[in-house]
mmCIF file with all atom_site columns, C-alpha atoms in Angstrom:
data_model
loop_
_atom_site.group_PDB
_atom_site.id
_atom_site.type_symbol
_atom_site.label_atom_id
_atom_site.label_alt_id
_atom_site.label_comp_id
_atom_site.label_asym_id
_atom_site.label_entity_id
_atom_site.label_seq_id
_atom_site.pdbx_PDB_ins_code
_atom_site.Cartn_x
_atom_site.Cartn_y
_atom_site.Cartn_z
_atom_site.occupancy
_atom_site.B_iso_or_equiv
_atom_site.pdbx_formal_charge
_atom_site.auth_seq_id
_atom_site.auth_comp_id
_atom_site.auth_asym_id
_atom_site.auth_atom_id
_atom_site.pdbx_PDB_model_num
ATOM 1  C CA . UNK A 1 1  ? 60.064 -247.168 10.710  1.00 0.00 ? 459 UNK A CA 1
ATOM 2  C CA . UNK A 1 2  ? 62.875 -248.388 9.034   1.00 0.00 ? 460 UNK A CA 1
ATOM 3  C CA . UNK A 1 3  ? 63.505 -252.259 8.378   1.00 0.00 ? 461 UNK A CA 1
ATOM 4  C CA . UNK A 1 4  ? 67.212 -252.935 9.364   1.00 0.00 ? 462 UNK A CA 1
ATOM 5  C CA . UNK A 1 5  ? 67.787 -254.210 6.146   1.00 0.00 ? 463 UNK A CA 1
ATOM 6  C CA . UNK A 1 6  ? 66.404 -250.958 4.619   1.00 0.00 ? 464 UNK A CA 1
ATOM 7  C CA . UNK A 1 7  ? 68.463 -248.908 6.594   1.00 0.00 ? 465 UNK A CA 1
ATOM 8  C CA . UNK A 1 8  ? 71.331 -250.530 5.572   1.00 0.00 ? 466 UNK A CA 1
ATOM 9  C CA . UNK A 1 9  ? 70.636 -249.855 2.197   1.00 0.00 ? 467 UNK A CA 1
ATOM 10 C CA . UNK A 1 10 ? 70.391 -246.387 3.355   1.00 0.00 ? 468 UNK A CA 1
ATOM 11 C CA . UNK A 1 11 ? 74.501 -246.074 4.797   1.00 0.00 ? 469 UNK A CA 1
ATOM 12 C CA . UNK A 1 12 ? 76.735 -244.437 2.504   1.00 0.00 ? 470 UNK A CA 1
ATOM 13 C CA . UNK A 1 13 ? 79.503 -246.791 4.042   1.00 0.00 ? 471 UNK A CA 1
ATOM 14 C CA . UNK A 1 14 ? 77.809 -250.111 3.031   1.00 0.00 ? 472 UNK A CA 1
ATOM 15 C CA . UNK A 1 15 ? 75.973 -249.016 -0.145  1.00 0.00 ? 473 UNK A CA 1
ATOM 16 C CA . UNK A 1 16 ? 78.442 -247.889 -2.423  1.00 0.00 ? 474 UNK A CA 1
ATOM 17 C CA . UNK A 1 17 ? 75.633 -247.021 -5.378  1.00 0.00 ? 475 UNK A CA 1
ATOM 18 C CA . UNK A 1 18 ? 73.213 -245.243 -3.018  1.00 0.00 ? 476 UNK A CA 1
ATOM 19 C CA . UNK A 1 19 ? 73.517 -241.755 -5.414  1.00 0.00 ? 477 UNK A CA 1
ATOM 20 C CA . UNK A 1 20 ? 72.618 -244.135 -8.058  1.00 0.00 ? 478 UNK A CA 1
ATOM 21 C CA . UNK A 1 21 ? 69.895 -246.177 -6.591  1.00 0.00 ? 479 UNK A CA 1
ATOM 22 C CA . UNK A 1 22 ? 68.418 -242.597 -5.916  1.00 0.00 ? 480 UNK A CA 1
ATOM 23 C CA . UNK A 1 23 ? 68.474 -241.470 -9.193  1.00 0.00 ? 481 UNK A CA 1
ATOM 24 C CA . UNK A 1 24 ? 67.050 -244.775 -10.855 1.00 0.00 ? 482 UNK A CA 1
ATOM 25 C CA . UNK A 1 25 ? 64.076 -244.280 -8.470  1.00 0.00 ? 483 UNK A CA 1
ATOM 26 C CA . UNK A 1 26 ? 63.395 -240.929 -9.605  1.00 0.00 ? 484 UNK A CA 1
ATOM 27 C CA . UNK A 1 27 ? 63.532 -241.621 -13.006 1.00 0.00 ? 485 UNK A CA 1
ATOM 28 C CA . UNK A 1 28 ? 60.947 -244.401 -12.398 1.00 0.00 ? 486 UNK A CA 1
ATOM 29 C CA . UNK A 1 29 ? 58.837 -242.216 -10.664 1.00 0.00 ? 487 UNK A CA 1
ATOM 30 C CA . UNK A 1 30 ? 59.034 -239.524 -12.754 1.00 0.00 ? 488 UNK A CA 1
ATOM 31 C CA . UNK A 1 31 ? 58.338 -241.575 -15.703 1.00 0.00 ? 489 UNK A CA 1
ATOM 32 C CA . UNK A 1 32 ? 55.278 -243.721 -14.105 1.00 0.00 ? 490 UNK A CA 1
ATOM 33 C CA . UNK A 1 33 ? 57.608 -246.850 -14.240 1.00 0.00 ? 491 UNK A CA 1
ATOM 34 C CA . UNK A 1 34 ? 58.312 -246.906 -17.945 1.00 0.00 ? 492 UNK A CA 1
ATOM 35 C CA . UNK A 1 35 ? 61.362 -248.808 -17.636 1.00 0.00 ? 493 UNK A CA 1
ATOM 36 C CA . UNK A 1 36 ? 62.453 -248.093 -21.198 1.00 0.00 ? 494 UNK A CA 1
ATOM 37 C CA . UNK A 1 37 ? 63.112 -244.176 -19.937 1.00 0.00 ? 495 UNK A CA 1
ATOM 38 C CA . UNK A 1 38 ? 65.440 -245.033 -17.459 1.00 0.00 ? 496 UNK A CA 1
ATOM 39 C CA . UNK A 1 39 ? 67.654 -247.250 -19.580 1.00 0.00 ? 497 UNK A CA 1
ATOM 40 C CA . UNK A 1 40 ? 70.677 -245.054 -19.078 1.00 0.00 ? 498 UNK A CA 1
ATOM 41 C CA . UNK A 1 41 ? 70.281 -245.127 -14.871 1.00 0.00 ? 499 UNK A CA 1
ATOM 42 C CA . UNK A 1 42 ? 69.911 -248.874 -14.703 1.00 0.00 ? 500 UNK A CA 1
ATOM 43 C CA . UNK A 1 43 ? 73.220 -249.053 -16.653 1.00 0.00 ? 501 UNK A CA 1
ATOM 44 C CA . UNK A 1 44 ? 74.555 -246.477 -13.796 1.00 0.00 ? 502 UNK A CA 1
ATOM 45 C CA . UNK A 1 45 ? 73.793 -248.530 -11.260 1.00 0.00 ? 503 UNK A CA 1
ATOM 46 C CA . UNK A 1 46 ? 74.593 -251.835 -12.883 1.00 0.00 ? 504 UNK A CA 1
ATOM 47 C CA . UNK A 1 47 ? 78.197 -250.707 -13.651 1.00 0.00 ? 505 UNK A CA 1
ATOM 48 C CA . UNK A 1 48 ? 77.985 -249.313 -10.221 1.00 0.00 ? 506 UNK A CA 1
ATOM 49 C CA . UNK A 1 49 ? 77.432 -252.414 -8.601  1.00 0.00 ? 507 UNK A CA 1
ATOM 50 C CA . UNK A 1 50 ? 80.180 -254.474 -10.489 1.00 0.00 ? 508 UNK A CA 1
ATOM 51 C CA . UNK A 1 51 ? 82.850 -252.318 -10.121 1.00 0.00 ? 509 UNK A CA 1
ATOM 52 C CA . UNK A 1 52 ? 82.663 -252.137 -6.381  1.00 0.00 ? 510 UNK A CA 1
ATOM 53 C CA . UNK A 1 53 ? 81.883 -255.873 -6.096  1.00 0.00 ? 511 UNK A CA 1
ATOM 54 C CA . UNK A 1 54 ? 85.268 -256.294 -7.780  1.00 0.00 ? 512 UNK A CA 1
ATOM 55 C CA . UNK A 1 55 ? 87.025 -254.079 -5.493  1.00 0.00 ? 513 UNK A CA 1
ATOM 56 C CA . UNK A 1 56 ? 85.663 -256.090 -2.207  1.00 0.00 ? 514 UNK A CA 1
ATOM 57 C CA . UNK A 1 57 ? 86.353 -259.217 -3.987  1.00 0.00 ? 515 UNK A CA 1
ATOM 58 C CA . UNK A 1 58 ? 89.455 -258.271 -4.349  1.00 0.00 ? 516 UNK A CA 1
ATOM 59 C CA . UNK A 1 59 ? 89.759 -257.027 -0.787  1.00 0.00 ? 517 UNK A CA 1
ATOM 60 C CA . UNK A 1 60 ? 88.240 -260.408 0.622   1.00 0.00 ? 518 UNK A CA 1
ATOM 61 C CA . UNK A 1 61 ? 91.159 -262.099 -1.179  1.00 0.00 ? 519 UNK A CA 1
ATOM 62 C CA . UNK A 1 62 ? 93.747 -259.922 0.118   1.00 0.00 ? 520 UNK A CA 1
ATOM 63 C CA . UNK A 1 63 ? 92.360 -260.620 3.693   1.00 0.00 ? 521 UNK A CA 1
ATOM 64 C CA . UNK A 1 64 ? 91.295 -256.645 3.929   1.00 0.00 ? 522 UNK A CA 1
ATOM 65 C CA . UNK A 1 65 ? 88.641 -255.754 6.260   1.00 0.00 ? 523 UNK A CA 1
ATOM 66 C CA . UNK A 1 66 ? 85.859 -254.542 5.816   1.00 0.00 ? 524 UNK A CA 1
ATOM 67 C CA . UNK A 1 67 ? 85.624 -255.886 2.693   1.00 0.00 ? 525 UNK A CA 1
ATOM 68 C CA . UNK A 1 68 ? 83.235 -253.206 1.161   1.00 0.00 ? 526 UNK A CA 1
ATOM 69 C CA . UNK A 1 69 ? 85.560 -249.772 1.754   1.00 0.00 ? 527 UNK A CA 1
ATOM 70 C CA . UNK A 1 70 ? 84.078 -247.126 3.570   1.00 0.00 ? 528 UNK A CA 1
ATOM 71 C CA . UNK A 1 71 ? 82.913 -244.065 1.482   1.00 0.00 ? 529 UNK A CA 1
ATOM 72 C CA . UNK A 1 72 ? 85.093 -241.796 2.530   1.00 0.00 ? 530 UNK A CA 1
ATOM 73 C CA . UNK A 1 73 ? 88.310 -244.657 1.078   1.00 0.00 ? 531 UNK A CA 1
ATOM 74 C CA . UNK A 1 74 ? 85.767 -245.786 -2.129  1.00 0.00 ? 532 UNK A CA 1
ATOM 75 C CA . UNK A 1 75 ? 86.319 -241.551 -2.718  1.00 0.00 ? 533 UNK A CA 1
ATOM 76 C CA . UNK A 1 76 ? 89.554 -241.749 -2.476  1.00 0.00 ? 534 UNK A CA 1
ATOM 77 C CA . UNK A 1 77 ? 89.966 -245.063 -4.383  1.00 0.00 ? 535 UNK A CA 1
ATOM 78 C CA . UNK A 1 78 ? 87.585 -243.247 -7.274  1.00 0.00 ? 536 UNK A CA 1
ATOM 79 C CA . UNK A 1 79 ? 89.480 -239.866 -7.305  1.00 0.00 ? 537 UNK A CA 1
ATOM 80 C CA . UNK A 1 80 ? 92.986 -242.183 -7.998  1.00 0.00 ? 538 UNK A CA 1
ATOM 81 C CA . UNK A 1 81 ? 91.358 -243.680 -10.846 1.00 0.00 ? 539 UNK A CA 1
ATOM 82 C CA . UNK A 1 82 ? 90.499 -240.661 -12.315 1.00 0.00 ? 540 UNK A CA 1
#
C-alpha cells in the first residue's frame, strides 16, 4: 500500500511534474542509475518544478486558492503561454 504522502505525489492535481518525475525514473532505471545519462530529464523536472512554484507563489500572494492550480487550469495556463 500506498503511503499518503506517496499517493500524493501520485495526483495529477497536486503534482504538477508527475510526467516528468516519470520519465527521470525511467531514465535512471534504464541506465542502472548513471546519473550523468539522465542529465537532460533532471533539467525537465527542475525547470518543471520552478515554474509552477512561481505560479502558486504568485497565487498565494494574490490570495488564490488552491494555491497549486489543478491540472486541468495548469493545461490551460500552459496552452496560453504557448
Amino acid at each position: 500500500r500506498m503511503s499518503r504522502h506517496a499517493k500524493k505525489l501520485r495526483d495529477h492535481d497536486i503534482n504538477p511534474c508527475l510526467a516528468e518525475t516519470d520519465a527521470t525514473t525511467k531514465c535512471m532505471n534504464d541506465n542502472n542509475y548513471n546519473k550523468d545519462m539522465c542529465t537532460d530529464y533532471f533539467l525537465k523536472y527542475k525547470n518543471c518544478r520552478k515554474f509552477w512554484h512561481g505560479i502558486m507563489m504568485q497565487r498565494k500572494r494574490s490570495g488564490v486558492k488552491p494555491e497549486m492550480p489543478s491540472a486541468e487550469e495548469r493545461k490551460k495556463i500552459l496552452e496560453s503561454m504557448g
